[in-house]
Coordinates of N, CA and C in Angstrom, one line a residue:
M17 N 1.0 -1.2 -0.1 CA -0.1 0.1 0.0 C 0.8 1.3 0.3
L18 N 2.0 1.1 0.7 CA 2.8 2.5 0.5 C 3.3 2.8 -0.7
E19 N 3.2 1.9 -1.8 CA 3.7 2.4 -3.1 C 2.5 3.1 -3.6
A20 N 1.2 2.2 -3.4 CA 0.4 3.1 -4.1 C 0.2 4.4 -3.8
L21 N 0.4 4.7 -2.4 CA 0.2 5.8 -1.6 C 1.2 7.0 -2.4
V22 N 2.4 6.4 -2.7 CA 3.2 7.3 -3.3 C 2.7 7.9 -4.7
E23 N 2.1 6.6 -5.5 CA 1.5 7.0 -6.5 C 0.3 8.0 -6.5
A24 N -0.2 7.9 -5.5 CA -1.5 9.0 -5.3 C -0.8 10.1 -4.9
R25 N 0.0 10.3 -4.3 CA 0.6 11.8 -4.2 C 1.1 12.5 -5.4
L26 N 1.6 11.8 -6.5 CA 2.4 12.1 -7.6 C 0.9 12.6 -8.5
A27 N -0.3 11.8 -8.3 CA -1.3 12.7 -8.9 C -1.6 14.2 -8.6
L28 N -1.1 14.5 -7.4 CA -1.3 15.7 -7.1 C -0.8 16.9 -7.8
R29 N 0.2 16.5 -8.2 CA 1.1 17.4 -9.1 C 0.2 18.0 -10.5
T30 N -0.5 17.2 -10.9 CA -1.3 17.5 -12.0 C -2.8 17.8 -11.8
G31 N -3.0 17.9 -10.4 CA -4.3 18.5 -10.1 C -5.3 17.1 -9.8
D32 N -4.8 16.1 -10.1 CA -6.0 14.7 -10.2 C -6.1 14.5 -8.9
V33 N -7.4 14.0 -8.5 CA -7.6 13.3 -7.5 C -6.5 12.4 -6.9
P34 N -6.2 12.3 -5.7 CA -5.0 11.5 -5.2 C -5.5 10.3 -5.0
V35 N -5.4 9.4 -6.1 CA -5.8 7.8 -5.8 C -4.4 7.3 -6.7
G36 N -3.9 6.1 -6.2 CA -3.0 5.5 -6.6 C -3.1 3.8 -6.5
A37 N -2.7 3.1 -7.5 CA -2.6 1.7 -7.5 C -1.4 1.2 -8.2
I38 N -1.2 -0.2 -7.7 CA 0.1 -0.7 -8.3 C -0.5 -2.3 -8.4
V39 N 0.0 -3.0 -9.4 CA -0.2 -4.1 -9.6 C 1.1 -5.4 -9.2
V40 N 0.8 -6.3 -8.7 CA 1.9 -7.1 -8.2 C 1.4 -8.4 -8.6
T41 N 2.8 -9.5 -8.6 CA 2.5 -10.7 -8.9 C 2.3 -11.4 -7.9
E42 N 2.2 -12.7 -8.3 CA 2.4 -13.5 -6.8 C 3.3 -13.7 -5.8
S43 N 4.7 -13.1 -6.5 CA 5.7 -13.3 -5.5 C 5.9 -11.8 -5.0
G44 N 5.1 -10.9 -5.3 CA 5.1 -9.8 -4.7 C 6.1 -8.7 -5.6
E45 N 6.3 -9.2 -6.8 CA 7.0 -8.0 -7.6 C 6.2 -7.3 -8.3
R46 N 6.4 -5.9 -8.2 CA 5.8 -4.9 -8.7 C 6.1 -4.9 -10.4
L47 N 4.7 -5.1 -10.7 CA 4.4 -5.2 -12.3 C 4.2 -3.9 -13.0
A48 N 3.2 -3.1 -12.1 CA 3.0 -1.8 -12.9 C 2.2 -1.0 -11.7
G49 N 2.5 0.5 -12.1 CA 1.6 1.5 -11.1 C 1.2 2.4 -11.9
G50 N 0.1 2.9 -11.1 CA -0.8 4.0 -12.0 C -1.4 5.0 -10.8
R51 N -1.9 6.1 -11.4 CA -2.4 7.4 -10.7 C -3.5 7.7 -11.5
N52 N -4.4 8.4 -10.4 CA -5.4 9.3 -11.3 C -4.9 10.1 -12.5
E53 N -5.3 10.1 -13.8 CA -4.7 11.0 -14.9 C -5.7 11.8 -15.4
R54 N -7.0 11.9 -15.0 CA -8.3 12.3 -15.5 C -7.9 13.7 -16.2
E55 N -7.3 14.4 -15.1 CA -7.1 16.1 -15.6 C -6.0 16.1 -16.7
L56 N -4.9 15.3 -16.1 CA -3.8 15.2 -16.9 C -3.8 15.2 -18.6
H57 N -4.9 14.0 -18.9 CA -5.1 13.4 -20.1 C -6.3 14.1 -20.5
T58 N -7.3 14.4 -19.7 CA -8.9 14.8 -20.3 C -9.1 13.8 -20.5
D59 N -9.3 12.8 -19.6 CA -9.7 11.1 -19.8 C -10.8 10.8 -19.0
P60 N -12.0 10.7 -19.0 CA -12.6 10.1 -18.0 C -12.5 8.6 -17.5
T61 N -11.8 7.8 -18.3 CA -11.2 6.5 -17.7 C -10.1 6.4 -17.3
A62 N -9.4 7.5 -17.0 CA -8.3 7.4 -16.8 C -7.7 7.5 -15.1
H63 N -8.4 6.4 -14.4 CA -8.8 6.1 -13.2 C -7.2 5.4 -12.8
A64 N -6.8 5.3 -11.4 CA -5.8 4.9 -11.3 C -5.5 3.2 -11.6
E65 N -6.7 2.8 -11.2 CA -6.8 1.2 -11.6 C -6.7 1.0 -12.9
I66 N -7.3 1.8 -13.6 CA -7.4 1.6 -15.4 C -5.8 1.8 -15.8
V67 N -5.3 2.8 -15.6 CA -3.8 3.2 -15.7 C -2.7 1.9 -15.4
A68 N -3.2 1.4 -14.1 CA -2.3 0.2 -13.5 C -2.4 -0.9 -14.5
L69 N -3.7 -1.4 -14.8 CA -4.2 -2.4 -15.3 C -3.4 -2.0 -17.0
R70 N -3.7 -1.4 -17.6 CA -3.3 -1.3 -18.7 C -1.7 -1.6 -18.8
T71 N -0.9 -0.8 -17.9 CA 0.4 -0.9 -17.8 C 1.0 -2.3 -17.7
A72 N 0.0 -3.0 -16.6 CA 0.5 -4.5 -16.4 C 0.2 -5.3 -17.5
A73 N -0.8 -5.1 -18.4 CA -1.2 -5.9 -19.5 C 0.0 -5.8 -20.6
R74 N 0.3 -4.6 -20.7 CA 1.5 -4.3 -21.7 C 2.8 -5.0 -21.3
A75 N 3.3 -4.7 -20.0 CA 4.2 -5.6 -19.3 C 4.1 -7.1 -19.5
R76 N 3.0 -7.7 -19.5 CA 3.0 -9.2 -19.4 C 2.7 -9.5 -20.9
G77 N 2.2 -8.8 -21.8 CA 1.9 -9.1 -23.2 C 0.9 -9.7 -23.4
T78 N -0.2 -9.6 -22.3 CA -1.7 -10.0 -22.4 C -2.5 -9.3 -21.4
W79 N -4.0 -9.2 -22.1 CA -5.1 -8.7 -21.4 C -5.0 -9.5 -19.9
Q80 N -4.8 -10.5 -19.9 CA -5.3 -11.8 -18.8 C -4.3 -11.5 -17.6
L81 N -4.6 -11.1 -16.6 CA -3.7 -10.8 -15.4 C -4.0 -11.7 -14.5
Q82 N -4.2 -13.0 -14.3 CA -4.3 -14.0 -13.2 C -2.9 -14.1 -12.7
G83 N -3.3 -14.3 -11.4 CA -2.0 -14.3 -10.6 C -1.6 -13.1 -10.1
T84 N -2.2 -12.2 -10.3 CA -1.8 -10.7 -9.9 C -2.7 -10.0 -8.6
T85 N -2.3 -9.2 -7.9 CA -3.5 -8.4 -7.1 C -3.1 -7.0 -7.3
L86 N -4.1 -6.3 -7.4 CA -4.2 -4.8 -7.4 C -4.2 -4.3 -6.1
I87 N -3.5 -3.4 -5.8 CA -3.5 -2.5 -4.7 C -3.8 -1.0 -4.9
V88 N -4.8 -0.7 -4.2 CA -5.3 0.7 -4.6 C -5.8 1.4 -3.6
T89 N -5.5 2.7 -3.3 CA -5.7 3.7 -2.1 C -7.0 3.9 -1.7
L90 N -8.0 3.7 -2.9 CA -9.6 3.9 -2.7 C -10.3 2.7 -3.2
E91 N -11.6 2.4 -2.4 CA -12.5 1.4 -3.2 C -12.5 1.7 -4.8
P92 N -12.5 0.5 -5.6 CA -12.7 0.7 -7.0 C -14.1 1.0 -7.2
C93 N -14.3 1.9 -8.3 CA -15.8 2.1 -8.6 C -16.2 1.2 -9.7
V94 N -17.4 1.2 -10.2 CA -18.0 0.3 -11.0 C -17.2 0.2 -12.1
M95 N -16.8 1.1 -12.8 CA -15.8 1.1 -14.1 C -14.8 0.4 -13.9
C96 N -14.0 0.6 -12.8 CA -12.6 -0.3 -12.5 C -12.8 -1.6 -12.2
A97 N -14.0 -1.8 -11.4 CA -14.5 -3.0 -10.8 C -14.6 -4.1 -12.2
G98 N -15.1 -3.2 -13.2 CA -15.5 -4.1 -14.3 C -14.1 -4.4 -15.1
A99 N -13.2 -3.7 -15.1 CA -11.9 -3.6 -15.8 C -11.2 -4.6 -15.0
I100 N -11.0 -4.6 -13.8 CA -10.6 -5.7 -12.7 C -11.1 -7.1 -13.2
L101 N -12.5 -7.5 -13.2 CA -12.9 -8.8 -13.5 C -12.5 -9.1 -15.0
A102 N -12.5 -8.1 -15.9 CA -12.1 -8.6 -17.1 C -10.7 -9.0 -17.2
A103 N -9.9 -8.4 -16.5 CA -8.7 -8.5 -16.7 C -8.1 -9.8 -15.9
R104 N -9.2 -10.6 -15.1 CA -9.0 -11.7 -14.3 C -8.1 -11.6 -13.2
V105 N -7.9 -10.3 -12.6 CA -7.1 -9.9 -11.3 C -7.6 -11.0 -10.5
D106 N -6.7 -11.6 -9.7 CA -7.0 -12.7 -8.1 C -7.6 -11.7 -7.0
T107 N -6.8 -10.8 -6.8 CA -6.9 -10.2 -5.6 C -6.9 -8.6 -5.5
V108 N -7.9 -8.2 -4.8 CA -7.9 -6.4 -4.5 C -7.6 -6.1 -3.3
V109 N -6.8 -5.2 -3.0 CA -6.5 -4.6 -1.6 C -6.7 -3.3 -1.8
F110 N -7.5 -2.7 -1.0 CA -7.9 -1.4 -1.0 C -7.9 -0.7 0.5
G111 N -7.6 0.9 0.5 CA -7.6 1.5 1.5 C -8.8 1.7 2.1
A112 N -9.0 3.2 1.5 CA -10.2 3.8 2.0 C -11.7 3.2 1.4
W113 N -12.5 3.1 1.9 CA -13.8 3.1 1.6 C -14.4 3.9 0.8
D114 N -15.2 4.0 -0.4 CA -15.7 5.0 -1.2 C -17.4 4.9 -0.8
E115 N -17.9 5.6 -0.1 CA -19.3 5.4 0.2 C -20.2 6.0 -0.6
K116 N -19.6 6.8 -1.8 CA -20.5 7.5 -2.5 C -20.7 6.3 -4.1
A117 N -19.6 5.7 -4.5 CA -19.2 5.1 -5.5 C -18.8 3.9 -5.5
G118 N -18.4 3.3 -4.3 CA -17.7 1.9 -4.3 C -18.3 0.8 -5.0
A119 N -17.6 -0.2 -5.7 CA -18.2 -1.3 -6.3 C -17.1 -2.7 -5.5
A120 N -16.6 -2.2 -4.6 CA -16.0 -3.4 -3.7 C -16.4 -3.8 -2.1
G121 N -17.8 -3.4 -2.2 CA -18.5 -3.8 -1.0 C -19.4 -2.6 0.0
S122 N -19.2 -1.3 -0.6 CA -19.9 -0.5 0.2 C -21.2 -0.2 -0.6
V123 N -21.1 0.3 -1.8 CA -22.5 0.6 -2.4 C -22.6 -0.7 -2.9
Y124 N -21.7 -1.1 -4.1 CA -22.0 -2.2 -4.5 C -20.9 -3.5 -4.6
D125 N -21.3 -4.5 -4.6 CA -20.1 -5.7 -4.7 C -19.7 -6.4 -5.8
V126 N -19.5 -5.4 -6.7 CA -19.2 -6.4 -8.1 C -18.3 -7.1 -8.2
L127 N -17.2 -7.0 -7.5 CA -16.0 -7.9 -7.6 C -16.8 -9.3 -6.9
R128 N -17.5 -9.5 -6.2 CA -17.7 -10.7 -5.4 C -19.2 -11.2 -6.0
D129 N -19.6 -10.4 -7.0 CA -20.8 -11.2 -7.7 C -21.0 -12.2 -8.1
R130 N -21.7 -13.2 -7.6 CA -21.6 -14.6 -7.8 C -22.2 -14.8 -8.9
R131 N -23.3 -14.0 -9.9 CA -23.9 -14.1 -11.1 C -22.6 -14.0 -12.3
L132 N -21.4 -13.5 -12.0 CA -20.6 -13.2 -12.8 C -19.4 -14.2 -12.7
N133 N -18.6 -14.7 -14.1 CA -17.8 -15.8 -14.2 C -16.6 -15.5 -13.5
H134 N -16.1 -14.6 -12.9 CA -15.0 -14.3 -12.0 C -15.4 -13.9 -11.0
R135 N -14.6 -13.9 -9.8 CA -14.9 -13.3 -8.5 C -13.4 -13.1 -7.9
V136 N -13.4 -11.8 -7.4 CA -12.1 -11.2 -7.0 C -11.8 -11.6 -5.2
E137 N -10.9 -12.1 -5.0 CA -10.8 -11.8 -3.4 C -10.7 -10.4 -2.8
V138 N -11.1 -9.7 -2.0 CA -10.9 -8.7 -1.7 C -10.4 -8.2 -0.2
F139 N -9.5 -7.3 0.0 CA -9.2 -7.1 1.3 C -9.2 -5.6 1.6
A140 N -10.1 -5.2 2.4 CA -10.6 -4.0 2.5 C -10.0 -3.1 4.0
G141 N -9.6 -1.7 3.6 CA -9.2 -1.1 4.9 C -7.8 -0.9 5.1
V142 N -7.0 -1.3 4.2 CA -5.7 -1.6 4.6 C -4.9 0.2 4.4
R143 N -4.4 0.4 5.8 CA -4.1 2.0 5.6 C -5.2 3.0 5.3
A144 N -6.3 2.6 5.7 CA -7.6 3.4 5.6 C -7.5 4.7 5.9
D145 N -7.0 5.0 7.4 CA -7.1 6.4 7.5 C -6.2 7.2 7.0
E146 N -4.8 6.6 6.3 CA -4.1 7.5 5.6 C -4.1 7.9 4.5
C147 N -5.0 6.6 3.7 CA -5.5 6.9 2.2 C -6.5 7.7 2.3
G148 N -7.7 7.6 3.3 CA -9.0 8.6 3.4 C -8.5 10.2 3.8
Q149 N -7.3 10.2 4.7 CA -6.8 11.4 5.0 C -6.5 12.5 3.7
L150 N -5.7 11.6 2.8 CA -5.2 12.1 1.5 C -6.4 12.7 0.7
L151 N -7.2 12.0 0.5 CA -8.2 12.5 0.2 C -9.2 13.4 0.5
T152 N -9.3 13.4 1.9 CA -9.9 14.6 2.6 C -9.3 15.9 2.5
D153 N -8.0 15.8 2.4 CA -7.3 16.9 2.5 C -7.2 17.9 0.9
F154 N -7.4 16.8 0.1 CA -7.4 17.3 -1.3 C -8.6 18.1 -1.5
F155 N -9.7 17.1 -0.9 CA -11.0 18.0 -1.4 C -11.0 19.3 -0.4
R156 N -10.5 19.3 0.5 CA -10.8 20.5 1.6 C -9.9 21.7 1.0
E157 N -9.0 21.3 0.2 CA -8.2 22.4 -0.5 C -8.7 22.8 -1.8
S158 N -9.5 21.9 -2.4 CA -10.1 22.2 -3.9 C -11.1 23.3 -3.9

């Protein structure tokens, strides 16, 4: 989570919401990182998770990311949860809950929906206070 927090802080340089993500292999090797880049690229899909998944897929040479874990500072939204499922990520670890748009257990639970053909193991609340404070500070100053 510390590396994801570094990515989140980098998003502040471009005026983006400070959310960061990394993708690691089963052995814990960092495969990719990403941060929110919506403002930077004027791209509504450039969430930290999407950026990290795209980079990981390029690094692996395939869109199939079985055997990986996505670590992200904020609970994924519906769009990101869909991308996580499509990429076949095994595990998601997130920091702060997103009570307005979260799709990993708060508002929705897309990642563990039994109707879908892939389910993700989810670990929530890792360094939640630190991740949440970064967002609180950003929105207070905006």
